[in-house]
Amino acid sequence: MTTAIRPKTSVGSVGVAHTRVEGRDKVTGAARYAGEIPFTELAHGWLVLSTVARGRIRSVEDGPVLAMPGVLAVLHHGNAPRVESDFIGMLGVPPDPTAAVFQHDRVPCLGWPVALVVAETSEQAREAAEALVVHYEQEPHDIDFHAGRPDAVEADGTMPAVAQKGDAAAALASSAVVLDAEYTTPEEHHNPMEPHAATARWDEGRLEIVDSNQGTAWVAGELAMMFSLDPGAVRVVSEHIGGGFGSKGVRAHQVAAVLAATVLQRPVRVVMTRRQMFSLAGYRSPTTQRVRLGADPDGRLRLLEHDSLSQTSTVYRFVEPGAGPARVMYDADAHRTVNRVVELDVPSPTWMRAPGEAPGSFALESAFDELAEKCGIDPIVLRERNEPEAGPVSGLPFAGRNLLACFREGARRFGWAERDPRPGVRREGRWLLGTGTAAASFHAGALPSTATVTAHPDGTFTVRIGAADIGTGARTALTLVAADALETEPERVRVRIGDSDFGPAGIAGGSMGTRSWSWAVMAAARDLRERLALTAGIPPEGVTARSDTTDALAALAQRERHSFGAQFAEVAVDTATGEVRVRRMLGIFAAGRIVNPLTARNQLTGGMIWGISMALHEEAVRDPATGGHVGPDLANYHVAAHADVPRVEADWVEDTDPDDPVGIKGVGEIGIVGAAAAIANAVWHATGVRHRALPIRPDRVLAAGTRGAGNA
């Protein structure tokens, strides 16, 4: 027997750029995704979605379809097994009833799942599903989202609906400068590269799901409750995921696959089409946001009010917390923020990269730029003058708040000091040029997780944790964290993830994944080292240590922990066509301990590029007549392409937290926050005209026109 831990010959792995450990498998096709893994006797299910926006199902004519070649079953509300949906899941919220498919005859929105056709091949299932006739009793629908809805209500979500302090009326009366403006953002969709896909099968009384999701323990736990199973009777595997952004939780396709596998007693795979994802995978709700700021002549805030309205479905209340960023970013004598929702006949929205912060920062940071203009001071100086010493609402101390360090470094590298503050004065031929900036923040949270680390006689280690790598590089980051904790080389560490049998673990969401999992891995590795110090060697089966961070997380609740950032953008606006081109972007972030600079920079720039999409392209439009989307596909839903992406740079400043044993704050979402506002502020600087509605389309630019310096 040999000892497992060998001295390292190089410096620590954390903080050193490292290519993805699974990179070769992905680019060569060796890595298999959920819809590619073979199964014996695999059947294929194809979802049938409603063609009306509100009503009831009168009948499903499944007889002719059942007679079609290869068709094995047609499941609908009249024959599907029952499932449970009245419970609170792992994330503290009930499941979206959209996932509890075929349980009743109600249709609450266009694109509601009404049936599943199962056949021997995917082609047979699709042909039969498209031939299935469903009759409806149609009812009038309402999808009219706007700020004046009288039925909008204050709603808690991931945070209380209302947070306030001080006397708003008195603060407004004493303000020398007042800004009162409304900002809007449209409905936006995730569209990860890999569609939602799941295969379900029963194996000796145990349900096994091969899926593409953001948390195997999360999905396994909710499926166990839905099907009234013991938690140990469900296993979910999700080794490789081609993107998620918040959409890959418990969805209709997994439940439909389980129902069909239960009826047929053979493996069944259900894959969403791209068009189906527009109805079934969730989306970012549109918002209308009113921001009212009152300030002294020097820009110091007396009043900060932010009211954010989003939409939700009639079956599930999801709140897009757009007013949340204001509770963290700036202080004022009087402070009031509120999140409201209105229930409409639309599919349920869900978490989407930087939920709340992405649309909320557009409104807040645009408003701050407008206030800076009114006060005649630099936008960065305005933020300096309103930098809080503690949480503006919570009063809790910050566990590191290096926002101003981000602005100082960003301004230096971007050349902000040379900026002429007057709008509409820089021109290159037909192009007007402008620059803008905005702040960013995102909460640094963590979820309880478990991990095991095994030392093998050959000097290698295996880490097992129910993590999910949705393209963020988490598998590589955990390899580096484990290598450092074990004081060995990354090449001696194998990290296995994406299996609910590895135990409970946090989700890949909320920028909490790598932070949560690293904590568990570090704890298990520390315990393993202590155990190995007491043994003379490693037995053939190895030595394993296990960790559970449930109790350790409570100590971090006494401080506000956030990543911060400063976004900078330069744009060119064509006065003849209305086209807006982003020429360059720079983001400087304070995001705690950076585990892998290579993948961290990838995440930050990816978020910034999505900010370009948000500012200039993305907009899902609904037809009032049908209640559905106009062009729910990637041909009609525009996103930033290669030609739209300029020089995008991301970097970070030192950002340590001495009270946090992990030190990671997360980089998955902070990159998109503030990016759209920086671009919109740059468009104002170029043209002298404010655009408070996203996206800033050419027709909107042409309609608004341009103004010369001093007339904005």
mmCIF file with all atom_site columns, C-alpha atoms in Angstrom, residues 176-274:
data_model
loop_
_atom_site.group_PDB
_atom_site.id
_atom_site.type_symbol
_atom_site.label_atom_id
_atom_site.label_alt_id
_atom_site.label_comp_id
_atom_site.label_asym_id
_atom_site.label_entity_id
_atom_site.label_seq_id
_atom_site.pdbx_PDB_ins_code
_atom_site.Cartn_x
_atom_site.Cartn_y
_atom_site.Cartn_z
_atom_site.occupancy
_atom_site.B_iso_or_equiv
_atom_site.pdbx_formal_charge
_atom_site.auth_seq_id
_atom_site.auth_comp_id
_atom_site.auth_asym_id
_atom_site.auth_atom_id
_atom_site.pdbx_PDB_model_num
ATOM 1  C CA . ALA A 1 176 ? -33.587 70.255 -5.101  1.00 0.00 ? 176 ALA A CA 1
ATOM 2  C CA . VAL A 1 177 ? -33.391 67.860 -8.069  1.00 0.00 ? 177 VAL A CA 1
ATOM 3  C CA . VAL A 1 178 ? -36.065 65.281 -8.878  1.00 0.00 ? 178 VAL A CA 1
ATOM 4  C CA . LEU A 1 179 ? -36.139 62.551 -11.498 1.00 0.00 ? 179 LEU A CA 1
ATOM 5  C CA . ASP A 1 180 ? -39.324 60.579 -12.114 1.00 0.00 ? 180 ASP A CA 1
ATOM 6  C CA . ALA A 1 181 ? -39.162 58.173 -15.070 1.00 0.00 ? 181 ALA A CA 1
ATOM 7  C CA . GLU A 1 182 ? -40.574 54.875 -16.326 1.00 0.00 ? 182 GLU A CA 1
ATOM 8  C CA . TYR A 1 183 ? -38.428 52.158 -17.891 1.00 0.00 ? 183 TYR A CA 1
ATOM 9  C CA . THR A 1 184 ? -39.567 49.015 -19.679 1.00 0.00 ? 184 THR A CA 1
ATOM 10 C CA . THR A 1 185 ? -37.954 45.720 -20.589 1.00 0.00 ? 185 THR A CA 1
ATOM 11 C CA . PRO A 1 186 ? -39.526 43.060 -22.833 1.00 0.00 ? 186 PRO A CA 1
ATOM 12 C CA . GLU A 1 187 ? -40.148 39.347 -22.415 1.00 0.00 ? 187 GLU A CA 1
ATOM 13 C CA . GLU A 1 188 ? -36.879 37.464 -22.913 1.00 0.00 ? 188 GLU A CA 1
ATOM 14 C CA . HIS A 1 189 ? -36.103 33.759 -23.366 1.00 0.00 ? 189 HIS A CA 1
ATOM 15 C CA . HIS A 1 190 ? -33.240 31.469 -22.328 1.00 0.00 ? 190 HIS A CA 1
ATOM 16 C CA . ASN A 1 191 ? -32.588 29.408 -25.474 1.00 0.00 ? 191 ASN A CA 1
ATOM 17 C CA . PRO A 1 192 ? -29.655 27.296 -24.226 1.00 0.00 ? 192 PRO A CA 1
ATOM 18 C CA . MET A 1 193 ? -27.811 25.403 -26.945 1.00 0.00 ? 193 MET A CA 1
ATOM 19 C CA . GLU A 1 194 ? -29.033 22.029 -25.650 1.00 0.00 ? 194 GLU A CA 1
ATOM 20 C CA . PRO A 1 195 ? -32.831 21.726 -25.611 1.00 0.00 ? 195 PRO A CA 1
ATOM 21 C CA . HIS A 1 196 ? -34.596 20.284 -22.576 1.00 0.00 ? 196 HIS A CA 1
ATOM 22 C CA . ALA A 1 197 ? -34.442 16.486 -22.770 1.00 0.00 ? 197 ALA A CA 1
ATOM 23 C CA . ALA A 1 198 ? -35.147 13.615 -20.374 1.00 0.00 ? 198 ALA A CA 1
ATOM 24 C CA . THR A 1 199 ? -35.325 9.831  -20.493 1.00 0.00 ? 199 THR A CA 1
ATOM 25 C CA . ALA A 1 200 ? -37.229 7.958  -17.764 1.00 0.00 ? 200 ALA A CA 1
ATOM 26 C CA . ARG A 1 201 ? -37.161 4.274  -16.952 1.00 0.00 ? 201 ARG A CA 1
ATOM 27 C CA . TRP A 1 202 ? -38.033 1.949  -14.070 1.00 0.00 ? 202 TRP A CA 1
ATOM 28 C CA . ASP A 1 203 ? -35.317 -0.421 -12.892 1.00 0.00 ? 203 ASP A CA 1
ATOM 29 C CA . GLU A 1 204 ? -36.467 -2.980 -10.318 1.00 0.00 ? 204 GLU A CA 1
ATOM 30 C CA . GLY A 1 205 ? -38.844 -0.547 -8.681  1.00 0.00 ? 205 GLY A CA 1
ATOM 31 C CA . ARG A 1 206 ? -36.488 2.418  -8.837  1.00 0.00 ? 206 ARG A CA 1
ATOM 32 C CA . LEU A 1 207 ? -37.140 5.403  -11.075 1.00 0.00 ? 207 LEU A CA 1
ATOM 33 C CA . GLU A 1 208 ? -34.105 6.587  -13.045 1.00 0.00 ? 208 GLU A CA 1
ATOM 34 C CA . ILE A 1 209 ? -34.011 9.797  -15.076 1.00 0.00 ? 209 ILE A CA 1
ATOM 35 C CA . VAL A 1 210 ? -31.282 10.851 -17.477 1.00 0.00 ? 210 VAL A CA 1
ATOM 36 C CA . ASP A 1 211 ? -31.863 14.556 -17.806 1.00 0.00 ? 211 ASP A CA 1
ATOM 37 C CA . SER A 1 212 ? -30.414 17.971 -18.599 1.00 0.00 ? 212 SER A CA 1
ATOM 38 C CA . ASN A 1 213 ? -30.905 20.043 -15.466 1.00 0.00 ? 213 ASN A CA 1
ATOM 39 C CA . GLN A 1 214 ? -29.318 22.470 -13.031 1.00 0.00 ? 214 GLN A CA 1
ATOM 40 C CA . GLY A 1 215 ? -29.543 20.273 -9.952  1.00 0.00 ? 215 GLY A CA 1
ATOM 41 C CA . THR A 1 216 ? -29.995 16.510 -9.832  1.00 0.00 ? 216 THR A CA 1
ATOM 42 C CA . ALA A 1 217 ? -30.938 16.480 -6.133  1.00 0.00 ? 217 ALA A CA 1
ATOM 43 C CA . TRP A 1 218 ? -33.477 19.235 -6.795  1.00 0.00 ? 218 TRP A CA 1
ATOM 44 C CA . VAL A 1 219 ? -35.138 17.383 -9.676  1.00 0.00 ? 219 VAL A CA 1
ATOM 45 C CA . ALA A 1 220 ? -34.989 14.008 -7.924  1.00 0.00 ? 220 ALA A CA 1
ATOM 46 C CA . GLY A 1 221 ? -36.554 15.414 -4.767  1.00 0.00 ? 221 GLY A CA 1
ATOM 47 C CA . GLU A 1 222 ? -39.440 17.085 -6.572  1.00 0.00 ? 222 GLU A CA 1
ATOM 48 C CA . LEU A 1 223 ? -40.142 14.078 -8.774  1.00 0.00 ? 223 LEU A CA 1
ATOM 49 C CA . ALA A 1 224 ? -40.188 11.872 -5.677  1.00 0.00 ? 224 ALA A CA 1
ATOM 50 C CA . MET A 1 225 ? -42.838 14.112 -4.119  1.00 0.00 ? 225 MET A CA 1
ATOM 51 C CA . MET A 1 226 ? -44.844 14.372 -7.329  1.00 0.00 ? 226 MET A CA 1
ATOM 52 C CA . PHE A 1 227 ? -44.993 10.583 -7.720  1.00 0.00 ? 227 PHE A CA 1
ATOM 53 C CA . SER A 1 228 ? -45.259 9.827  -3.973  1.00 0.00 ? 228 SER A CA 1
ATOM 54 C CA . LEU A 1 229 ? -41.999 7.880  -3.916  1.00 0.00 ? 229 LEU A CA 1
ATOM 55 C CA . ASP A 1 230 ? -39.388 7.441  -1.242  1.00 0.00 ? 230 ASP A CA 1
ATOM 56 C CA . PRO A 1 231 ? -36.514 9.865  -1.974  1.00 0.00 ? 231 PRO A CA 1
ATOM 57 C CA . GLY A 1 232 ? -34.123 6.957  -2.328  1.00 0.00 ? 232 GLY A CA 1
ATOM 58 C CA . ALA A 1 233 ? -36.336 5.432  -5.020  1.00 0.00 ? 233 ALA A CA 1
ATOM 59 C CA . VAL A 1 234 ? -35.469 8.174  -7.528  1.00 0.00 ? 234 VAL A CA 1
ATOM 60 C CA . ARG A 1 235 ? -32.121 8.676  -9.229  1.00 0.00 ? 235 ARG A CA 1
ATOM 61 C CA . VAL A 1 236 ? -31.445 11.584 -11.587 1.00 0.00 ? 236 VAL A CA 1
ATOM 62 C CA . VAL A 1 237 ? -28.281 11.732 -13.711 1.00 0.00 ? 237 VAL A CA 1
ATOM 63 C CA . SER A 1 238 ? -27.216 14.839 -15.588 1.00 0.00 ? 238 SER A CA 1
ATOM 64 C CA . GLU A 1 239 ? -23.526 14.610 -16.436 1.00 0.00 ? 239 GLU A CA 1
ATOM 65 C CA . HIS A 1 240 ? -23.255 17.147 -19.268 1.00 0.00 ? 240 HIS A CA 1
ATOM 66 C CA . ILE A 1 241 ? -25.567 20.131 -19.738 1.00 0.00 ? 241 ILE A CA 1
ATOM 67 C CA . GLY A 1 242 ? -25.514 22.446 -22.736 1.00 0.00 ? 242 GLY A CA 1
ATOM 68 C CA . GLY A 1 243 ? -26.648 25.605 -20.953 1.00 0.00 ? 243 GLY A CA 1
ATOM 69 C CA . GLY A 1 244 ? -29.454 26.389 -18.578 1.00 0.00 ? 244 GLY A CA 1
ATOM 70 C CA . PHE A 1 245 ? -29.603 30.044 -17.414 1.00 0.00 ? 245 PHE A CA 1
ATOM 71 C CA . GLY A 1 246 ? -32.328 29.214 -14.865 1.00 0.00 ? 246 GLY A CA 1
ATOM 72 C CA . SER A 1 247 ? -34.674 27.286 -17.151 1.00 0.00 ? 247 SER A CA 1
ATOM 73 C CA . LYS A 1 248 ? -33.584 23.720 -16.426 1.00 0.00 ? 248 LYS A CA 1
ATOM 74 C CA . GLY A 1 249 ? -35.489 22.736 -13.337 1.00 0.00 ? 249 GLY A CA 1
ATOM 75 C CA . VAL A 1 250 ? -38.556 20.508 -13.087 1.00 0.00 ? 250 VAL A CA 1
ATOM 76 C CA . ARG A 1 251 ? -40.453 20.837 -16.352 1.00 0.00 ? 251 ARG A CA 1
ATOM 77 C CA . ALA A 1 252 ? -43.245 19.152 -18.273 1.00 0.00 ? 252 ALA A CA 1
ATOM 78 C CA . HIS A 1 253 ? -40.976 16.896 -20.326 1.00 0.00 ? 253 HIS A CA 1
ATOM 79 C CA . GLN A 1 254 ? -39.531 15.034 -17.316 1.00 0.00 ? 254 GLN A CA 1
ATOM 80 C CA . VAL A 1 255 ? -42.942 14.406 -15.750 1.00 0.00 ? 255 VAL A CA 1
ATOM 81 C CA . ALA A 1 256 ? -44.408 13.353 -19.101 1.00 0.00 ? 256 ALA A CA 1
ATOM 82 C CA . ALA A 1 257 ? -41.534 10.917 -19.615 1.00 0.00 ? 257 ALA A CA 1
ATOM 83 C CA . VAL A 1 258 ? -42.091 9.381  -16.173 1.00 0.00 ? 258 VAL A CA 1
ATOM 84 C CA . LEU A 1 259 ? -45.835 9.044  -16.790 1.00 0.00 ? 259 LEU A CA 1
ATOM 85 C CA . ALA A 1 260 ? -45.239 7.297  -20.106 1.00 0.00 ? 260 ALA A CA 1
ATOM 86 C CA . ALA A 1 261 ? -42.523 5.030  -18.693 1.00 0.00 ? 261 ALA A CA 1
ATOM 87 C CA . THR A 1 262 ? -44.906 4.076  -15.901 1.00 0.00 ? 262 THR A CA 1
ATOM 88 C CA . VAL A 1 263 ? -47.703 3.197  -18.317 1.00 0.00 ? 263 VAL A CA 1
ATOM 89 C CA . LEU A 1 264 ? -45.543 1.369  -20.861 1.00 0.00 ? 264 LEU A CA 1
ATOM 90 C CA . GLN A 1 265 ? -42.925 -0.089 -18.473 1.00 0.00 ? 265 GLN A CA 1
ATOM 91 C CA . ARG A 1 266 ? -40.120 0.739  -20.876 1.00 0.00 ? 266 ARG A CA 1
ATOM 92 C CA . PRO A 1 267 ? -37.739 3.698  -21.232 1.00 0.00 ? 267 PRO A CA 1
ATOM 93 C CA . VAL A 1 268 ? -39.328 6.827  -22.717 1.00 0.00 ? 268 VAL A CA 1
ATOM 94 C CA . ARG A 1 269 ? -37.503 9.931  -23.926 1.00 0.00 ? 269 ARG A CA 1
ATOM 95 C CA . VAL A 1 270 ? -39.122 13.346 -24.309 1.00 0.00 ? 270 VAL A CA 1
ATOM 96 C CA . VAL A 1 271 ? -37.233 16.226 -25.916 1.00 0.00 ? 271 VAL A CA 1
ATOM 97 C CA . MET A 1 272 ? -38.648 19.712 -26.256 1.00 0.00 ? 272 MET A CA 1
ATOM 98 C CA . THR A 1 273 ? -38.460 21.400 -29.620 1.00 0.00 ? 273 THR A CA 1
ATOM 99 C CA . ARG A 1 274 ? -37.098 24.915 -29.812 1.00 0.00 ? 274 ARG A CA 1
#
